[in-house]
């Protein structure tokens, strides 16, 4: 479980996060949604410590991450897997070396054990046999999957995904989404996914946090997001005319 | 004000660089990679520069030595001392600041803007130690090798120029090279080289690591790192010379 308690974050004069509090539960896919530039990525980066918060705290299973020394943070970080918006694969390493990297850095596994773990993770993301490719030789969707394989190689307790399916076709996006969902349920991971994609919200959103103007604007699950009357949510969810029509027809059915 | 802040940030960075690597085997692998990158790949340019400049120094010296009072072997002596004292340690380091420094800044800068450094930090890796420490060690260990190699080729270049063009006999030139040869000068030159290697790698890593923005900014950081490390090299060249030779 991750608890965010009243986090404020400013860059220079611009305040980006305003007293955001939230709870992310284990074994669930917790979504953060919101329009562009509202502070989603900043929130995620604050949670993993890539940005320092101005005030407030982040608790990982009750342990206050924000108050820790760098060495203690390093311990927690070994329990975190993160998939970056741009995949952030190490481009001087092959697919296999990318996935193996955290294992060789932090575990005492033998070569054989590492190889088994790497093959398992690649298999899990449907990339068996692609071990020798370099990131530049992979398609965008493959890079995302390698990113997931690398993020789960250490059996993380917490998984962060920043827009895992941006820039992918709808079908590949669903593959990535269900992969994240399956992994989360299978291993009871506390998963946090930032997304713009309403498909993802409906597919995998166990709980949904809507960030607007740097504040927690709304919280709920994928069912209540359709029926809520919150105007900002509606503007986000039913952005297109097509979706507005669907909403109207849903209302009609209910009556 | 900005300068002072940069200098402070630079020393804070060094504090994170000089830590014990988490896994020696990984450090070793990175070190070998950097030796290849920084050292071996620089051999061709160092060889080319050294041979030709050595040849030109000796020819220029010979053309200026037309006084009958000066013995002929003075040419070899002057060639030897200008190569050992200044050309090989300083000029070669400036060349390497351009080649190695810009390379390091753009490599690390690209890792920064593509979030690869964030990915390392998220895993709990000390990214400065992981990325920069092997480069520093490789430079400190390998720059002196390159410079000794350059000294040797510079003198050889002078030999070729003088002897092949028939200006001097091999014996006279070699006698000149061996006259007043002082090991302390080599020691001074290598001390400078180690300092310059450290300056190049640490400054270019600094500019790469703290890059903000996009690929354009990586290009700027790379240029900036070459300019700044060249200036710092010139300043330290002066300081070390003052301290060690006078
Ligand atoms: N490192 C930074 N320095 C200064 N300002 C920043 C930094 N990172 C983000 N911001 C600012 O914080 C605000 C929120 O950015 P953030 O990246 O969190 O948006 P987002 O909700 O993730 O948007 P998107 O969906 O487009 O990724 C933006 O106004 C941005 O300019
Ligand atoms: Mg974002």
XYZ file of C-alpha atoms and ligand atoms in Angstrom:
533
model
C 0.000 0.000 0.000
C 1.202 3.489 -0.819
C -0.189 6.493 0.992
C 0.274 10.008 -0.277
C -0.364 12.506 2.487
C -1.020 16.122 1.620
C 1.797 16.547 -0.885
C 2.682 20.005 -2.163
C 5.142 20.586 -4.951
C 6.373 23.823 -6.501
C 8.780 24.477 -9.358
C 10.166 27.954 -8.875
C 7.075 30.117 -8.543
C 4.699 27.662 -10.157
C 2.860 25.409 -7.741
C 2.102 22.113 -9.465
C 0.608 19.959 -6.710
C -1.780 21.265 -4.054
C -2.158 19.120 -0.923
C -2.736 15.899 -2.840
C -3.652 12.911 -0.693
C -4.396 9.446 -1.978
C -4.159 5.782 -1.119
C -3.054 3.093 -3.544
C -4.035 -0.427 -2.616
C -2.089 -3.650 -3.208
C -3.334 -6.126 -5.787
C -5.193 -3.352 -7.549
C -4.568 -1.256 -10.630
C -4.778 2.320 -9.408
C -5.188 4.819 -12.190
C -4.270 8.470 -12.251
C -6.040 10.342 -14.998
C -6.318 13.949 -16.008
C -5.669 16.363 -18.804
C -2.216 17.173 -20.053
C -0.049 19.311 -17.798
C -2.133 18.888 -14.650
C 0.620 17.293 -12.587
C 0.198 13.537 -13.019
C 3.771 12.794 -13.935
C 5.028 15.150 -11.259
C 2.943 13.299 -8.679
C 4.364 9.954 -9.791
C 7.902 11.317 -9.750
C 7.369 12.713 -6.279
C 6.156 9.322 -5.129
C 9.291 7.549 -6.317
C 11.561 10.333 -5.115
C 12.754 11.675 -8.458
C 11.343 15.019 -7.301
C 11.563 16.157 -3.698
C 8.239 17.223 -2.236
C 7.934 20.642 -0.584
C 5.741 19.277 2.170
C 3.678 16.202 2.891
C 4.794 12.612 2.949
C 4.778 9.394 0.961
C 4.393 6.151 2.892
C 5.325 2.774 1.448
C 3.598 0.220 3.673
C 3.805 2.722 6.491
C 7.482 3.579 5.964
C 7.935 7.304 5.379
C 9.893 7.529 2.145
C 10.276 11.313 2.144
C 12.099 11.318 5.476
C 14.660 8.715 4.472
C 18.387 8.945 3.842
C 19.547 8.160 0.346
C 20.771 4.697 1.355
C 17.402 3.794 2.894
C 15.647 5.113 -0.190
C 17.772 2.804 -2.270
C 16.357 -0.149 -0.307
C 12.770 0.889 -1.017
C 13.587 1.579 -4.631
C 14.648 -1.983 -5.123
C 11.009 -2.830 -4.405
C 9.810 -0.371 -7.057
C 9.474 -1.100 -10.738
C 8.857 1.779 -13.076
C 7.847 1.957 -16.695
C 8.700 5.382 -18.092
C 6.683 7.334 -20.598
C 9.508 6.986 -23.124
C 10.481 3.470 -21.973
C 13.950 4.717 -20.880
C 15.670 1.502 -21.899
C 19.458 1.529 -21.665
C 20.274 1.898 -25.326
C 23.815 0.581 -25.021
C 22.448 -2.747 -23.784
C 20.489 -5.509 -25.475
C 16.970 -6.441 -24.439
C 18.339 -9.242 -22.308
C 20.971 -7.048 -20.653
C 18.328 -4.450 -19.859
C 16.176 -6.975 -18.032
C 19.192 -8.568 -16.375
C 20.690 -5.287 -15.199
C 18.820 -4.894 -11.884
C 19.356 -8.568 -11.130
C 23.099 -8.363 -11.597
C 23.273 -5.105 -9.672
C 21.266 -6.103 -6.632
C 20.974 -9.857 -6.297
C 23.421 -12.634 -5.633
C 21.865 -14.852 -8.299
C 24.111 -17.138 -10.312
C 24.381 -16.634 -14.046
C 22.024 -19.518 -14.629
C 19.398 -18.228 -12.214
C 19.584 -14.788 -13.825
C 19.185 -16.283 -17.268
C 16.109 -18.195 -16.117
C 14.593 -15.091 -14.578
C 15.291 -13.011 -17.696
C 13.758 -15.637 -19.950
C 10.761 -15.865 -17.661
C 10.172 -12.111 -17.695
C 10.585 -11.882 -21.452
C 8.226 -14.797 -21.898
C 5.751 -13.018 -19.651
C 5.672 -10.027 -22.028
C 5.675 -12.195 -25.150
C 9.215 -11.388 -26.158
C 10.824 -14.811 -25.949
C 13.771 -15.145 -28.259
C 14.232 -11.420 -28.744
C 17.045 -11.354 -26.168
C 19.733 -10.114 -28.521
C 17.992 -7.084 -30.008
C 19.006 -3.555 -29.113
C 16.291 -1.070 -28.086
C 16.836 0.848 -31.330
C 15.881 -2.325 -33.191
C 12.597 -2.704 -31.299
C 9.256 -1.160 -32.209
C 7.584 1.220 -29.764
C 5.288 -1.493 -28.430
C 8.178 -3.898 -27.998
C 10.134 -1.249 -26.107
C 7.218 -0.779 -23.728
C 7.099 -4.521 -23.150
C 10.837 -4.669 -22.533
C 10.317 -1.804 -20.098
C 7.688 -3.851 -18.284
C 9.925 -6.916 -18.250
C 12.717 -4.845 -16.730
C 10.332 -3.299 -14.220
C 9.099 -6.683 -12.984
C 12.419 -8.534 -13.052
C 13.067 -7.813 -9.373
C 9.579 -8.923 -8.327
C 8.554 -5.417 -7.313
C 6.008 -4.694 -4.626
C 5.153 -1.432 -6.336
C 4.804 -0.825 -10.039
C 4.595 2.636 -11.621
C 3.605 3.036 -15.247
C 3.577 6.476 -16.847
C 1.323 6.335 -19.889
C 2.134 2.737 -20.758
C 0.123 2.763 -23.963
C 0.537 6.247 -25.334
C 1.520 6.147 -28.974
C 0.364 2.570 -29.490
C -2.433 1.254 -31.640
C -5.607 0.282 -29.739
C -4.970 -3.437 -29.994
C -1.393 -3.293 -28.718
C -2.570 -0.882 -26.043
C -5.022 -3.500 -24.800
C -2.284 -6.142 -24.787
C -0.127 -3.894 -22.597
C -3.050 -3.045 -20.329
C -4.053 -6.625 -19.728
C -0.420 -7.497 -19.138
C -0.231 -4.883 -16.395
C -3.526 -6.094 -14.942
C -2.514 -9.752 -14.937
C 0.836 -9.062 -13.324
C -0.808 -6.925 -10.674
C -3.365 -9.553 -9.704
C -0.946 -12.452 -9.966
C 1.677 -11.024 -7.637
C -0.472 -8.690 -5.555
C 1.516 -5.655 -6.656
C 0.491 -2.122 -5.770
C 0.230 -0.759 -9.271
C -0.136 2.838 -10.296
C -0.860 3.721 -13.897
C -1.001 7.192 -15.401
C -3.152 7.312 -18.469
C -5.124 9.497 -20.860
C -6.804 6.581 -22.421
C -10.479 5.982 -21.579
C -10.198 2.462 -22.957
C -7.636 1.702 -20.265
C -9.816 3.278 -17.636
C -12.670 0.945 -18.538
C -10.399 -2.095 -18.987
C -8.238 -1.982 -15.893
C -9.263 0.839 -13.573
C -9.875 -0.689 -10.160
C -9.642 2.732 -8.642
C -9.381 6.029 -10.434
C -7.908 9.292 -9.242
C -8.670 12.377 -11.300
C -6.082 15.134 -11.015
C -7.123 18.588 -12.111
C -5.130 21.795 -11.700
C -2.762 19.986 -9.383
C -5.513 18.933 -7.002
C -7.268 15.689 -6.304
C -10.519 16.490 -8.045
C -12.352 13.238 -7.950
C -11.858 9.647 -6.803
C -13.837 6.524 -7.590
C -13.884 3.439 -9.781
C -14.487 2.828 -13.449
C -18.216 2.323 -12.975
C -18.893 5.488 -11.070
C -16.833 7.561 -13.506
C -19.551 7.134 -16.141
C -22.370 8.185 -13.889
C -20.728 11.026 -12.009
C -22.068 14.510 -12.594
C -18.737 16.198 -11.885
C -18.405 18.613 -14.827
C -14.596 18.373 -15.189
C -14.729 14.584 -15.219
C -17.467 14.655 -17.791
C -15.467 17.063 -19.908
C -12.530 14.663 -19.711
C -14.357 11.385 -20.219
C -16.841 12.540 -22.782
C -14.527 14.797 -24.695
C -15.673 13.763 -28.151
C -19.139 14.280 -29.611
C -19.350 10.536 -30.109
C -18.842 9.841 -26.416
C -21.362 12.523 -25.508
C -23.942 10.768 -27.645
C -23.160 7.485 -25.931
C -23.670 9.146 -22.575
C -27.001 10.545 -23.645
C -28.160 7.177 -24.926
C -27.035 5.511 -21.692
C -29.110 8.020 -19.755
C -32.041 7.270 -22.032
C -31.762 3.545 -21.317
C -31.764 4.106 -17.583
C -35.043 5.984 -17.610
C 26.520 33.900 -9.105
C 25.739 31.129 -11.543
C 29.436 30.230 -11.696
C 29.657 29.848 -7.963
C 26.559 27.678 -7.902
C 27.964 25.507 -10.701
C 31.246 25.043 -8.881
C 29.378 24.023 -5.753
C 27.215 21.573 -7.685
C 30.325 20.194 -9.370
C 31.963 19.336 -6.060
C 28.741 17.860 -4.698
C 28.650 15.702 -7.810
C 32.191 14.486 -7.154
C 31.024 13.460 -3.699
C 28.548 11.059 -5.279
C 31.013 9.848 -7.899
C 33.678 8.724 -5.454
C 31.853 5.950 -3.681
C 32.585 2.292 -3.524
C 30.867 0.626 -6.506
C 28.041 -1.667 -5.482
C 29.167 -4.554 -7.656
C 32.843 -4.792 -8.508
C 32.159 -7.071 -11.460
C 29.864 -4.499 -13.065
C 32.330 -1.701 -12.338
C 35.067 -3.749 -13.962
C 33.010 -4.328 -17.071
C 32.200 -0.615 -17.341
C 35.884 0.220 -16.816
C 36.971 -2.035 -19.657
C 34.339 -0.454 -21.850
C 35.577 3.036 -20.977
C 39.223 2.108 -21.525
C 38.179 1.036 -24.984
C 36.124 4.154 -25.478
C 38.418 6.783 -23.963
C 41.773 5.130 -24.487
C 41.969 2.757 -27.412
C 39.698 4.742 -29.692
C 41.862 7.833 -29.200
C 45.052 6.134 -30.366
C 44.706 6.995 -34.074
C 44.226 10.731 -33.585
C 46.976 10.899 -30.959
C 49.342 8.998 -33.239
C 48.598 11.189 -36.228
C 48.913 14.469 -34.337
C 52.058 13.473 -32.484
C 54.014 12.225 -35.472
C 53.304 15.243 -37.617
C 53.724 17.879 -34.947
C 56.937 16.186 -33.775
C 58.223 16.354 -37.336
C 57.276 20.006 -37.703
C 58.814 21.012 -34.354
C 62.121 19.468 -35.329
C 62.111 21.046 -38.778
C 61.268 24.478 -37.396
C 63.972 24.167 -34.783
C 66.485 23.095 -37.394
C 65.603 25.998 -39.639
C 66.111 28.459 -36.797
C 69.442 26.951 -35.705
C 71.806 28.422 -38.167
C 74.230 29.864 -35.629
C 77.567 28.009 -35.798
C 77.946 28.495 -32.039
C 75.175 26.052 -31.285
C 76.032 22.395 -31.611
C 73.902 20.451 -34.099
C 72.412 18.204 -31.462
C 70.551 21.189 -29.958
C 67.791 20.439 -32.462
C 67.155 17.035 -30.886
C 67.308 18.513 -27.415
C 64.766 21.243 -28.142
C 62.454 18.840 -29.916
C 62.638 16.466 -26.976
C 61.937 19.072 -24.349
C 59.105 20.846 -26.152
C 57.382 17.536 -26.796
C 57.801 16.269 -23.238
C 57.085 19.508 -21.440
C 54.228 20.936 -23.404
C 53.126 19.358 -26.629
C 52.285 15.850 -25.476
C 50.712 16.586 -22.094
C 48.901 19.840 -22.884
C 48.126 19.938 -26.584
C 47.129 16.292 -26.718
C 44.914 16.831 -23.666
C 43.230 19.753 -25.393
C 42.626 17.576 -28.439
C 41.186 14.886 -26.192
C 38.997 17.454 -24.445
C 37.398 17.958 -27.842
C 37.103 14.304 -28.701
C 36.519 12.529 -25.394
C 34.850 15.408 -23.558
C 32.167 16.102 -26.119
C 31.557 12.396 -26.430
C 31.026 11.933 -22.693
C 28.804 14.999 -22.362
C 26.527 13.937 -25.169
C 26.391 10.312 -24.025
C 25.429 11.197 -20.457
C 23.224 14.080 -21.601
C 21.259 11.777 -23.863
C 20.809 9.358 -20.992
C 19.480 12.242 -18.935
C 16.892 13.501 -21.410
C 15.696 10.003 -22.325
C 15.152 9.324 -18.588
C 17.733 6.527 -18.521
C 19.376 8.221 -15.551
C 16.007 8.385 -13.798
C 15.584 4.692 -14.554
C 18.907 3.977 -12.840
C 17.988 6.081 -9.822
C 14.587 4.383 -9.536
C 16.294 1.023 -9.359
C 18.312 2.336 -6.449
C 21.553 2.690 -8.405
C 23.832 5.632 -7.626
C 23.894 6.800 -11.234
C 26.857 9.147 -10.829
C 28.977 6.431 -9.322
C 27.849 3.901 -11.901
C 28.346 6.142 -14.945
C 31.118 8.561 -14.068
C 33.486 6.704 -11.733
C 34.648 4.183 -14.379
C 35.219 7.030 -16.828
C 37.334 8.938 -14.314
C 39.437 5.892 -13.495
C 39.847 5.005 -17.162
C 40.988 8.539 -17.964
C 43.397 8.767 -15.047
C 44.891 5.410 -15.925
C 44.916 5.711 -19.660
C 45.698 9.359 -20.455
C 49.310 8.950 -19.240
C 49.673 5.915 -21.490
C 48.439 7.946 -24.434
C 50.766 10.793 -23.591
C 53.855 8.571 -23.262
C 52.897 7.056 -26.587
C 52.554 10.558 -28.002
C 55.986 11.612 -26.689
C 57.553 8.589 -28.290
C 55.857 9.157 -31.640
C 56.604 12.879 -31.553
C 60.309 12.220 -31.235
C 60.055 9.556 -33.879
C 58.327 12.051 -36.160
C 61.201 14.471 -35.598
C 63.664 11.709 -36.346
C 61.916 10.856 -39.582
C 61.726 14.467 -40.703
C 65.356 15.291 -39.997
C 67.004 12.077 -41.036
C 64.953 11.387 -44.126
C 65.383 14.916 -45.385
C 69.104 14.553 -44.759
C 69.364 17.532 -42.377
C 70.963 15.519 -39.591
C 72.524 12.157 -38.985
C 70.593 9.762 -36.766
C 73.419 9.842 -34.216
C 73.313 13.620 -33.824
C 69.563 13.690 -33.395
C 69.556 10.887 -30.861
C 72.439 12.494 -29.007
C 70.251 15.612 -28.821
C 67.280 13.663 -27.518
C 69.449 12.220 -24.767
C 71.105 15.475 -23.757
C 70.025 16.896 -20.413
C 67.209 14.374 -20.397
C 65.549 14.770 -17.018
C 63.143 12.172 -15.690
C 61.608 14.849 -13.518
C 60.232 16.482 -16.669
C 58.424 13.300 -17.590
C 57.117 13.096 -14.061
C 55.889 16.695 -14.338
C 54.263 15.977 -17.703
C 52.441 12.916 -16.435
C 51.231 14.757 -13.352
C 49.714 17.361 -15.635
C 48.203 14.665 -17.795
C 46.480 12.958 -14.886
C 45.061 16.291 -13.774
C 43.873 17.118 -17.281
C 42.276 13.694 -17.744
C 40.372 14.174 -14.525
C 39.330 17.696 -15.529
C 38.061 16.592 -18.942
C 36.036 13.635 -17.719
C 34.572 15.238 -14.625
C 33.611 18.520 -16.302
C 32.052 16.908 -19.344
C 30.175 14.440 -17.136
C 28.932 17.365 -15.077
C 27.542 19.207 -18.089
C 25.993 16.040 -19.477
C 24.479 14.903 -16.201
C 22.736 18.147 -15.376
C 21.393 18.836 -18.851
C 17.774 20.015 -18.977
C 15.510 19.998 -21.987
C 15.953 18.224 -25.290
C 18.536 17.097 -27.801
C 19.394 20.679 -28.681
C 20.438 21.242 -25.092
C 22.581 18.121 -25.201
C 24.456 19.626 -28.134
C 24.939 22.869 -26.233
C 26.101 21.040 -23.123
C 28.598 19.135 -25.196
C 30.063 22.308 -26.698
C 30.089 23.997 -23.330
C 31.913 21.118 -21.706
C 34.681 21.318 -24.320
C 35.089 25.068 -23.869
C 35.056 24.973 -20.083
C 37.374 22.008 -19.753
C 39.829 23.569 -22.222
C 39.925 26.792 -20.221
C 40.324 24.914 -16.944
C 43.139 22.871 -18.497
C 44.969 26.053 -19.504
C 44.601 27.481 -16.011
C 45.830 24.314 -14.336
C 48.652 24.026 -16.847
C 49.870 27.360 -15.579
C 49.380 26.513 -11.895
C 51.050 23.101 -12.069
C 53.958 24.474 -14.062
C 54.494 27.230 -11.536
C 54.384 24.731 -8.698
C 56.537 22.025 -10.206
C 59.076 23.704 -12.424
C 59.917 26.923 -10.582
N 11.072 19.421 -13.947
C 10.163 20.402 -14.036
N 10.511 21.685 -13.839
C 9.606 22.677 -13.894
N 8.301 22.502 -14.141
C 7.884 21.248 -14.359
C 8.782 20.132 -14.311
N 8.077 19.005 -14.558
C 6.821 19.393 -14.757
N 6.680 20.738 -14.630
C 5.438 21.494 -14.766
O 4.466 20.857 -13.975
C 3.199 20.850 -14.612
C 2.623 19.453 -14.625
O 3.426 18.627 -15.440
P 3.211 17.069 -15.562
O 4.357 16.528 -16.346
O 2.969 16.479 -14.238
O 1.890 16.989 -16.431
P 1.069 15.674 -16.776
O -0.194 15.747 -16.009
O 1.895 14.474 -16.601
O 0.770 15.933 -18.314
P 0.874 14.902 -19.541
O -0.378 14.135 -19.502
O 0.928 15.820 -20.727
O 2.086 14.067 -19.378
C 3.431 21.429 -15.994
O 2.928 22.737 -15.999
C 4.917 21.437 -16.172
O 5.308 22.578 -16.891
Mg 2.995 13.088 -17.951
